[in-house]
Coordinates of C-alpha atoms and ligand atoms in Angstrom, one line a residue:
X44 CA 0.0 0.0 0.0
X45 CA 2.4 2.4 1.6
X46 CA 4.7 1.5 -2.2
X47 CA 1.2 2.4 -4.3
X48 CA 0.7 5.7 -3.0
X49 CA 4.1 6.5 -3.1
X50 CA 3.7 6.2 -6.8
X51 CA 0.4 8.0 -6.8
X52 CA 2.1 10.9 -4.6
X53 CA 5.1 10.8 -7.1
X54 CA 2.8 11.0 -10.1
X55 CA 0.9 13.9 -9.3
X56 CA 3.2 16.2 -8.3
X57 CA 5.8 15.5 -11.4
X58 CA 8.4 13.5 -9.1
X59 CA 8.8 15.9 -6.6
X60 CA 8.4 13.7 -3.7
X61 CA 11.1 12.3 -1.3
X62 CA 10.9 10.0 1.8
X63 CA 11.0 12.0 5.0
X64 CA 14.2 12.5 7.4
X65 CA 14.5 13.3 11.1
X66 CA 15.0 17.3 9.4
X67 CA 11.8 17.0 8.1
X68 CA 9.7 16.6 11.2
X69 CA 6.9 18.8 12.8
X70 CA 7.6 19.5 16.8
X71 CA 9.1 15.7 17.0
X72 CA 6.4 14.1 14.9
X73 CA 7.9 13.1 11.6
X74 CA 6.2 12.3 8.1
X75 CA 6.3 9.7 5.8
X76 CA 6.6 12.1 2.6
X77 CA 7.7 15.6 1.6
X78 CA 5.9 16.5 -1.4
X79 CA 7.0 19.9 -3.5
X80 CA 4.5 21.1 -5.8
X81 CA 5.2 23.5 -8.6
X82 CA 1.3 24.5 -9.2
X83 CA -1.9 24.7 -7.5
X84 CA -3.3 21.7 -9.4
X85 CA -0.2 19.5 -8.5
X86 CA -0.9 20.5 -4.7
X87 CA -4.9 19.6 -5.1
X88 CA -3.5 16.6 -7.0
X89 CA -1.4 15.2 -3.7
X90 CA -4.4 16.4 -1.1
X91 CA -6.4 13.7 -3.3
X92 CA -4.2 11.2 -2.5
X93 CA -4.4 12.3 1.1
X94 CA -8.0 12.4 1.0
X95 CA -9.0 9.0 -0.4
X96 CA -5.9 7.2 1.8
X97 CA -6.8 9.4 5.0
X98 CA -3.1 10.6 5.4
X99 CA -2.4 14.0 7.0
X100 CA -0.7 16.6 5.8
X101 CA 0.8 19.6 6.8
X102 CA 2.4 22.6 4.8
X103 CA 5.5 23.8 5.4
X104 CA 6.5 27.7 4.3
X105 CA 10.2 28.3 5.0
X106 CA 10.1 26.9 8.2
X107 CA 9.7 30.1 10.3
X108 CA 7.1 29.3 12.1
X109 CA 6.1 25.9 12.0
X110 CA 6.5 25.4 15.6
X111 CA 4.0 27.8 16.3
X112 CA 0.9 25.9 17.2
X113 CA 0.4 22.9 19.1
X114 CA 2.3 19.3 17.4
X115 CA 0.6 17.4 15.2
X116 CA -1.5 14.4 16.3
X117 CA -0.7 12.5 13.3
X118 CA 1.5 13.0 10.3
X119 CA 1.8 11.8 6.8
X120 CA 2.9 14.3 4.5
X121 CA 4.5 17.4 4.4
X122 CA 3.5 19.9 1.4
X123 CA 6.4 22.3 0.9
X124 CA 5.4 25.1 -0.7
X125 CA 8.9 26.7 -2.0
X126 CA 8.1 26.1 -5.8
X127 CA 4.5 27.7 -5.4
X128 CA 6.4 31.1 -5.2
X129 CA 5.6 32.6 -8.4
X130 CA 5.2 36.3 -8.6
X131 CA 1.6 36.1 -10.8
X132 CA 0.5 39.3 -11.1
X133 CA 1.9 43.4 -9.5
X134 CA -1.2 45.6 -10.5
X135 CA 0.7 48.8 -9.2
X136 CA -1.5 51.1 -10.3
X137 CA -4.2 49.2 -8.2
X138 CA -2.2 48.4 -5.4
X139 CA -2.8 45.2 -5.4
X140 CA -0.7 42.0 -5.6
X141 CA -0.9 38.3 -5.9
X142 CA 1.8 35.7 -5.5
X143 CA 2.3 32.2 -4.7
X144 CA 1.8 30.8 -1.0
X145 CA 5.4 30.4 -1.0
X146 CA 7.5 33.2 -1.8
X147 CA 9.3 35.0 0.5
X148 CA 7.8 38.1 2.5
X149 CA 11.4 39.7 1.8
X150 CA 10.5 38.9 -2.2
X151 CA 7.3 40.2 -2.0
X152 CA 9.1 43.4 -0.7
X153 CA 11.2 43.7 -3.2
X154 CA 8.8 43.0 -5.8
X155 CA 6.8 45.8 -4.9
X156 CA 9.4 48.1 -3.5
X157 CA 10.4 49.1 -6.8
X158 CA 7.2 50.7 -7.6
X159 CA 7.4 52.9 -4.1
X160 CA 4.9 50.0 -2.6
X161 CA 4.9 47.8 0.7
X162 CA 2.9 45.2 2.3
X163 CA 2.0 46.2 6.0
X164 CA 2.6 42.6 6.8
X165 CA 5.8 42.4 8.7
X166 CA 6.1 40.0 11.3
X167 CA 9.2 39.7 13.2
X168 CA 10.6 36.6 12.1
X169 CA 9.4 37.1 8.2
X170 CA 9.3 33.7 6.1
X171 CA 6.5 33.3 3.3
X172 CA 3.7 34.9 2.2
X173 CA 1.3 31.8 3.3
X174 CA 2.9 31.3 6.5
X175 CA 2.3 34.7 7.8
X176 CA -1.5 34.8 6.6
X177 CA -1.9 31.1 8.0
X178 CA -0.9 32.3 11.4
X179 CA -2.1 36.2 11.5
X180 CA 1.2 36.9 12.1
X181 CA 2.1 40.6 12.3
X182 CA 4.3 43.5 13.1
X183 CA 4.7 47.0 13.9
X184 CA 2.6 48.3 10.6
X185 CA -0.1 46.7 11.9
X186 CA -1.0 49.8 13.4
X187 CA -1.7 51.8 10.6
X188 CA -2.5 49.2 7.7
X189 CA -4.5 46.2 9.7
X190 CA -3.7 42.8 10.9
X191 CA -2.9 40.5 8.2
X192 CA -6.8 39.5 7.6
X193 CA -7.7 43.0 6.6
X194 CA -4.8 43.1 3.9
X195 CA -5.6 39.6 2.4
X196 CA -8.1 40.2 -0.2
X197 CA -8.1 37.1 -2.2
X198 CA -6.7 33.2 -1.7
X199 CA -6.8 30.1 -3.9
X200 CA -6.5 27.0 -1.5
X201 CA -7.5 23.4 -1.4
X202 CA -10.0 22.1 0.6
X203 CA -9.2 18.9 2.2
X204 CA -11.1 17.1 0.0
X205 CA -8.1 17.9 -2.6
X206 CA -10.8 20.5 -4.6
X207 CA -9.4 24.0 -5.5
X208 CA -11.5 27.1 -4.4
X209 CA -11.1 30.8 -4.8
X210 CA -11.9 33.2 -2.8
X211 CA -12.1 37.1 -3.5
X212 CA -10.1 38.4 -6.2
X213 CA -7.9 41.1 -7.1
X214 CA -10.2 43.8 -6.3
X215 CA -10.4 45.3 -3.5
X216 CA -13.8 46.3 -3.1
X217 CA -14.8 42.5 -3.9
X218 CA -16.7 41.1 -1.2
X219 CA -18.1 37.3 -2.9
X220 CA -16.1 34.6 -1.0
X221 CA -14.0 37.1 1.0
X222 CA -15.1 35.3 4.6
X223 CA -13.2 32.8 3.3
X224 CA -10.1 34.5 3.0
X225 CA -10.8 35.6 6.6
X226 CA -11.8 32.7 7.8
X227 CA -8.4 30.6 6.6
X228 CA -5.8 33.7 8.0
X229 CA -4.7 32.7 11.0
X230 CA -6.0 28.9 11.4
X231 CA -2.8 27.7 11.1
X232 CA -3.0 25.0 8.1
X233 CA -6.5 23.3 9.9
X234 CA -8.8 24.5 7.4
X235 CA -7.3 24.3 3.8
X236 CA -3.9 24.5 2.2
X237 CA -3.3 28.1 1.0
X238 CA -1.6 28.3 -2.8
X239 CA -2.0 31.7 -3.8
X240 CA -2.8 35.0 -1.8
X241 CA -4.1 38.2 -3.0
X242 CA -2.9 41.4 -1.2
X243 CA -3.4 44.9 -1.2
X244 CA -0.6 47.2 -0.8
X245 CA 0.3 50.7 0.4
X246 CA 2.7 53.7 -1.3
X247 CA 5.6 53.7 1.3
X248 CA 5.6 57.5 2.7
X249 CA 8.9 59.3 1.7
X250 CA 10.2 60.8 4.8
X251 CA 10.3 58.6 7.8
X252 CA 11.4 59.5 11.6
X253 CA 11.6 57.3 14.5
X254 CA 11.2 58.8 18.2
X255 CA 12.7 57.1 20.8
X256 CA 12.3 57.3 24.9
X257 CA 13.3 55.4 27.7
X258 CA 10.5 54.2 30.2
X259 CA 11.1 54.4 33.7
X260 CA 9.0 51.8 34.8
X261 CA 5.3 50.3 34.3
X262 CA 3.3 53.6 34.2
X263 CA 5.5 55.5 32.2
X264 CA 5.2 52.8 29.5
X265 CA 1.7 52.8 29.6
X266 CA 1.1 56.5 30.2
X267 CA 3.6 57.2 26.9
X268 CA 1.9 54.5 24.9
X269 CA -1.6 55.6 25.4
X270 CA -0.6 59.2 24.9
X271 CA 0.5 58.6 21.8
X272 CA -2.1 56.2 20.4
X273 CA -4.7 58.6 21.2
X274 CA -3.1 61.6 19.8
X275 CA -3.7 63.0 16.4
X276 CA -0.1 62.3 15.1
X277 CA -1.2 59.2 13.4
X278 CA 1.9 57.1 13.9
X279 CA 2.9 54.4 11.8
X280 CA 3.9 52.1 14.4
X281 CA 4.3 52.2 18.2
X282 CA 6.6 49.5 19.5
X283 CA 7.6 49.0 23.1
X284 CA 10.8 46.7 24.1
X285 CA 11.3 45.5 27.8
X286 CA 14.5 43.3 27.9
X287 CA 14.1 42.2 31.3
X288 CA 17.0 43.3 32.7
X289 CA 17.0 47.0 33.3
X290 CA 18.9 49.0 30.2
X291 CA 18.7 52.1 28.1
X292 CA 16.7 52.6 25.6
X293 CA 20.0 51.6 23.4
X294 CA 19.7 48.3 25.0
X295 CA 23.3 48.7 26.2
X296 CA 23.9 51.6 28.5
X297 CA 22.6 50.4 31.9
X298 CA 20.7 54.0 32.8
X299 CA 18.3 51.6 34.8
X300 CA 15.3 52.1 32.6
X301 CA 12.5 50.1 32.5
X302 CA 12.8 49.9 28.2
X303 CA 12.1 52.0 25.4
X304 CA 9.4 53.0 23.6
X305 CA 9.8 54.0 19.8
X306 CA 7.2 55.3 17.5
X307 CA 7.8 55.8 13.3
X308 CA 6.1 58.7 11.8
X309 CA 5.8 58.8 8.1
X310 CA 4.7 61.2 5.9
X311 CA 5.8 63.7 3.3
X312 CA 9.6 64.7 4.7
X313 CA 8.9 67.9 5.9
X314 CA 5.8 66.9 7.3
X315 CA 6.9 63.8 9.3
X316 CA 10.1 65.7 10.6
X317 CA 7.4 68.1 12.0
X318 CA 5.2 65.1 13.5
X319 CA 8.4 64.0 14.8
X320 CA 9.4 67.1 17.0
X321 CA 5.4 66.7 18.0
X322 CA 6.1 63.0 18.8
X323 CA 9.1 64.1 20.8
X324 CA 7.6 67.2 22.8
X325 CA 4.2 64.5 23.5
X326 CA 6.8 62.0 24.7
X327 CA 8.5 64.1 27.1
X328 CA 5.4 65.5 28.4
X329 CA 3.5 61.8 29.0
X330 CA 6.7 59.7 30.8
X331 CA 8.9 59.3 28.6
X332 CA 12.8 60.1 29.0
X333 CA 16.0 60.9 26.7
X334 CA 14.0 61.4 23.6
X335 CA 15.9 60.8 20.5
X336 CA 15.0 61.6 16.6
X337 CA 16.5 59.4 14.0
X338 CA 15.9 58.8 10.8
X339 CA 16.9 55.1 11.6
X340 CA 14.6 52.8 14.1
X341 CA 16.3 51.2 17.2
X342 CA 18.5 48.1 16.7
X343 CA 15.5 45.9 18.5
X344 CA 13.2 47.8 16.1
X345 CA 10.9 45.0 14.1
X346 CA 13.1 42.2 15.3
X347 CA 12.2 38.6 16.6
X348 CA 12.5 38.3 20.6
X349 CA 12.4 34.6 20.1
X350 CA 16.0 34.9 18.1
X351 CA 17.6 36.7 20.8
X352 CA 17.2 33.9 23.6
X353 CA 18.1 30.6 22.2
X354 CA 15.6 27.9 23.2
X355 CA 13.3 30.6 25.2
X356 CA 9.7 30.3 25.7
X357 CA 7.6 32.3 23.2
X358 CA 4.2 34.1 24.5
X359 CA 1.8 35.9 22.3
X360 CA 0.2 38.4 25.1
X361 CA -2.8 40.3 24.1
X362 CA -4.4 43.3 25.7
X363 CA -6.7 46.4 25.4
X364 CA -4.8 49.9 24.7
X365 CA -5.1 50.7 28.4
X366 CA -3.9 47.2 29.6
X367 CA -0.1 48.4 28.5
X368 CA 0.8 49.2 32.7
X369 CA -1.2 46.3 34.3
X370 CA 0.2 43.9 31.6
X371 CA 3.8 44.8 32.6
X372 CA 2.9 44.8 36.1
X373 CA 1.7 41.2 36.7
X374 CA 4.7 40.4 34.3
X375 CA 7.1 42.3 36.5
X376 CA 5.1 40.3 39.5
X377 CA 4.8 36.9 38.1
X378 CA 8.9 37.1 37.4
X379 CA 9.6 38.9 40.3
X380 CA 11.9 35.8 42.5
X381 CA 10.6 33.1 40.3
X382 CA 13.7 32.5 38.7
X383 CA 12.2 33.4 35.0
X384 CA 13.3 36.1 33.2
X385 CA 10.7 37.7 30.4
X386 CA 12.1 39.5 27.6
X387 CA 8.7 41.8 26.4
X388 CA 8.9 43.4 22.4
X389 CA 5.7 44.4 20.5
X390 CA 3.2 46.9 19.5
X391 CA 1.5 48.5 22.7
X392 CA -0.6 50.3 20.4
X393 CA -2.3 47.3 18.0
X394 CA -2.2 45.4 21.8
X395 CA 0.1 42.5 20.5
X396 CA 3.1 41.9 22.4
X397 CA 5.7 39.0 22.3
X398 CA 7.7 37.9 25.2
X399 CA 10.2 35.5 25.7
X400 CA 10.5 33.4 28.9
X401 CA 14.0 31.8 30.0
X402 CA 13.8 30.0 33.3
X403 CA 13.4 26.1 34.4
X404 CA 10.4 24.3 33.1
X405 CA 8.5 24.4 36.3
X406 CA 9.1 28.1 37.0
X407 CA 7.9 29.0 33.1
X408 CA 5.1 27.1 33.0
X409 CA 3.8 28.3 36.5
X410 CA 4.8 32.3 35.1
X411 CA 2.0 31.5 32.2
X412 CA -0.8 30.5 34.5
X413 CA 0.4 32.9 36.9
X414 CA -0.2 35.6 33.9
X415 CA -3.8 34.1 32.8
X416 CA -4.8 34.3 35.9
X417 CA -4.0 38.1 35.4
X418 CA -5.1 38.8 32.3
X419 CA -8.4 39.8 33.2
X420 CA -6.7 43.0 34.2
X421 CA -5.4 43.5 31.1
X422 CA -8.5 41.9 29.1
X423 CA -5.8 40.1 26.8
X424 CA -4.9 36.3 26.4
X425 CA -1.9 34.4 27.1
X426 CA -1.0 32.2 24.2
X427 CA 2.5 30.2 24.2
X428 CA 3.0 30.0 20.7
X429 CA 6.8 28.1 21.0
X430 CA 8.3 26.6 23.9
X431 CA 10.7 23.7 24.7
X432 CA 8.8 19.8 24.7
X433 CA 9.0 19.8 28.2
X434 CA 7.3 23.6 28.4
X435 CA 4.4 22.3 25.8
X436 CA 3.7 19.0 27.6
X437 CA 3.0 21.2 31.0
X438 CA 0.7 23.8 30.0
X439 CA -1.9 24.3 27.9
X440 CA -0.8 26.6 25.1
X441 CA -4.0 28.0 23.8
X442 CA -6.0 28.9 27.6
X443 CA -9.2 29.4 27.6
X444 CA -11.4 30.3 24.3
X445 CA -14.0 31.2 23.5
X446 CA -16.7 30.7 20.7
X447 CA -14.5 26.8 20.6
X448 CA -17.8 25.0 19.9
X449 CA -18.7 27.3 16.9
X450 CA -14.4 26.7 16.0
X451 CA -15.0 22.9 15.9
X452 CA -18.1 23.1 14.0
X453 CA -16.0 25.0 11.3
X454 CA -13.2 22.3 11.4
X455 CA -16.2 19.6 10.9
X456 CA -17.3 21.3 8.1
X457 CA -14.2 21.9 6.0
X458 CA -12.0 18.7 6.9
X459 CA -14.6 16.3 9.3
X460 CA -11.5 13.4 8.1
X461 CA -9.3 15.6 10.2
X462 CA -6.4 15.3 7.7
X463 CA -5.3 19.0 7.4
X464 CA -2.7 19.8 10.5
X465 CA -4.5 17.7 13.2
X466 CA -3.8 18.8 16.5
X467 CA -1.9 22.1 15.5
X468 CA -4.8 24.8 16.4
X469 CA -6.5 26.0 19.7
X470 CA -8.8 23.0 21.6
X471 CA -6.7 20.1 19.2
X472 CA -8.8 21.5 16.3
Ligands
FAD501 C1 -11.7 25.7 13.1 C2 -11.7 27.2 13.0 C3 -12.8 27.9 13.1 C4 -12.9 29.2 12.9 N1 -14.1 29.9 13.1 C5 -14.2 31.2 12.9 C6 -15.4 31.9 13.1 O1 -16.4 31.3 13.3 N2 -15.4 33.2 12.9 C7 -14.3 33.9 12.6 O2 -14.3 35.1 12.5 N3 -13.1 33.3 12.5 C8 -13.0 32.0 12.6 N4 -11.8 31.3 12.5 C9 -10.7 32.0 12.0 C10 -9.8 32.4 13.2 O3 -10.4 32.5 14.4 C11 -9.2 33.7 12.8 O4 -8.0 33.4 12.2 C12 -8.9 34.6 13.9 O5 -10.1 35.2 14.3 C13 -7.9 35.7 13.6 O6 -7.8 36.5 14.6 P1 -6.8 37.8 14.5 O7 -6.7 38.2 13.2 O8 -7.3 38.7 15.6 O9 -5.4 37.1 14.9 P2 -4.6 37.1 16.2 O10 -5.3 37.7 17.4 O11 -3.3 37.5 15.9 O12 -4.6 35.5 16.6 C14 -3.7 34.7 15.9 C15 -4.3 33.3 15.9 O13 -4.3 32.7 17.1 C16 -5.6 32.2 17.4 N5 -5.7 32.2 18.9 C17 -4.7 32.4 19.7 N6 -5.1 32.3 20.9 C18 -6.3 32.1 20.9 C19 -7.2 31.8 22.0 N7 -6.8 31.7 23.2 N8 -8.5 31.7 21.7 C20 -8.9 31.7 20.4 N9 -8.1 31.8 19.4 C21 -6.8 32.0 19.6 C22 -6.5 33.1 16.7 O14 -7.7 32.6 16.4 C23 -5.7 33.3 15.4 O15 -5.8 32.1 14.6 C24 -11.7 29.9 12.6 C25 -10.5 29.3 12.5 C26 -10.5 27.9 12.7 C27 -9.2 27.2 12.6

């Protein structure tokens, strides 16, 4: 059997299939094939196979994020999407662009940087363009062009029955099939494999400042960030970094700050110099300290926490715009002598933070449930969206949801076989 439909897998997707090795496994749990597709069809062609045998597959991006999510209960095949990466169509003069699931958010960049053009999806640690909409991953220009579901305007993915659908299209303004779109961004693989991805873009603004302050402690962080959130500078971004240790808002000089807070104003030059010297003055007056212009953003600016401490725990924390202080304090609490040390970076002002958590696997796994117990003061979850085995086999990594009968219902619907990442979402969806 296992001989037959490693011809079948071979024939549909023009030989591109190899057996799997110990590289090729998913948080420990390692597949039989690795299948490389070149089009949408050969990709519907192998989720056929996977259908009628009742093997489960998982795609893989470039790797980036794939141990997000929880591990997979089962594992058959792994679709590598790094020949769907074809740049199909830059409609510059509608901002709009569409490309394969696979190509590289740094391609897309440069694809559309040419032209003046960005995609307000950043997220810290890159990878592809189907990666980042399969996990809503963002980053600091979330603030001012929308989480990764409000840029994503169009998809072409297979259901898990191996049948191709569409959904939206290249215009913006379409809205037939665009709940689908939504729907699939940030279910990480559970509820169809994503081939192609429609986006809409944004001119990059010519002149670009960042403002930069220490934070004292807790309140000034959240006094700062709220100031400038609510003001009418419209900043591009507001990020917040909160190493853990106390430093300067350089991240080397120890000046005994809490962190720093940095917020990018774009504009036309002259104007976003001017919203920069209002930035600065609004700073100074809300909390923050040692103000600096540049027309470069921090080093930390953007960057992946994660990266910076090798084999950390990774948190997604979520809170309202006022929850920035009480956030920081029950992290500052729930560290405080427990031997953990939480490394905070993220956007104060979209309410999505990262944090990475070093410490024994009994102390890290008490500081998460320590924090969901706080969150109500900060109205936010607690998600661990990486951790060491031992970490992941002591806490829960989703918490509590809601809505997770309606979530299941969905997953029933769109793959009731459970062949599409089993195991990898929220409640083992
Ligand atoms: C089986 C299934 C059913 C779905 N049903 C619906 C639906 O009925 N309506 C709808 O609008 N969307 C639904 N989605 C889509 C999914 O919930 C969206 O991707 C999510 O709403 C995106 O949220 P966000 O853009 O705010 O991303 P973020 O807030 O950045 O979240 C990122 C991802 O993590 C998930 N997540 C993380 N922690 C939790 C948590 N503790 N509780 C719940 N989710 C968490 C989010 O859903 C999302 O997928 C469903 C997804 C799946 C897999």
């Amino acid at each position: 059997m296992t001989t037959q439909v490693s011809d079948d897998l071979l024939r549909a997707c023009d030989g591109r299939v190899e057996p799997a090795g110990d590289g090729d496994a998913v948080l420990g749990t390692r597949p039989r094939w690795v299948a490389s597709p070149g089009s949408t069809e050969q990709a519907a062609a192998l989720v056929q196979i996977a259908a009628r045998d009742g093997l489960a597959v998982t795609a893989r991006g470039s790797r980036t994020k794939l141990r997000w999510g929880g591990r997979p209960e089962r594992l058959d095949l792994v679709v590598d999407t790094s020949r769907l990466d074809a740049l199909v169509e830059h409609a510059a003069g509608d901002l709009v662009y569409i490309a394969g699931a696979g190509r590289s958010l740094a391609q897309v960049q440069e694809d559309v940087g040419g032209a003046g053009q960005r995609l307000g999806i950043d997220p810290p640690t890159g990878g592809s363009l189907g990666g980042a909409v399969a996990t809503a991953a963002s980053g600091p220009l979330r603030l001012h062009h929308g989480a990764v579901r409000d840029l994503v305007i169009g998809m072409t993915l297979v259901r898990a029955d191996g049948v191709v659908a569409h959904s939206g299209g290249k215009v913006v303004k379409n809205v037939a099939g665009y709940d689908l779109a939504k729907l699939l961004t940030g279910s990480f693989g559970t509820l169809g494999l994503v081939t192609q991805v429609a986006v809409r873009l944004h001119p990059v603004p010519q002149g670009r400042r960042w403002v930069t302050a220490s934070v004292a402690d807790e309140a000034a962080a959240g006094t700062a960030a709220l100031a400038v959130a609510h003001s009418q500078l419209v900043p591009s971004a507001v990020e917040l970094e909160v190493p853990g240790s106390r430093r300067g808002a350089g991240g080397g000089d120890p000046t005994g700050a809490l962190g720093a807070l940095s917020v990018l104003v774009e504009g036309h030059p002259d104007g976003a110099a001017e919203s920069a010297r209002r930035v600065a003055d609004l700073l100074a007056a809300s909390g923050g300290e040692d103000v600096q212009v540049g027309e470069e953003p921090p080093s930390w600016w953007g960057g992946d926490v994660a990266a910076d401490h090798d084999g950390c725990t990774l948190l997604r924390v979520t809170h309202v715009l006022t929850g920035v202080t009480p956030l920081l304090r029950a992290l500052s609490e729930a560290t405080s002598g427990a031997g953990v040390r939480a490394h905070l970076r993220g956007s104060p002002a979209v309410g999505v933070e990262h944090v990475a958590l070093e410490g024994d696997t009994d102390a890290v796994a008490a500081l998460v449930q320590r924090l969901r117990v706080a969150s109500g003061g900060f109205d936010g979850q607690v998600v661990v969206l990486d951790g060491p085995d031992d970490v992941r086999d002591r806490v829960d990594l989703w918490g509590p949801v809601q809505a997770l009968g309606l979530m299941r219902a969905v997953k029933d619907r769109f793959d009731p076989g459970r062949l599409l990442s089993p195991g990898r979402f929220v409640g083992g969806i």
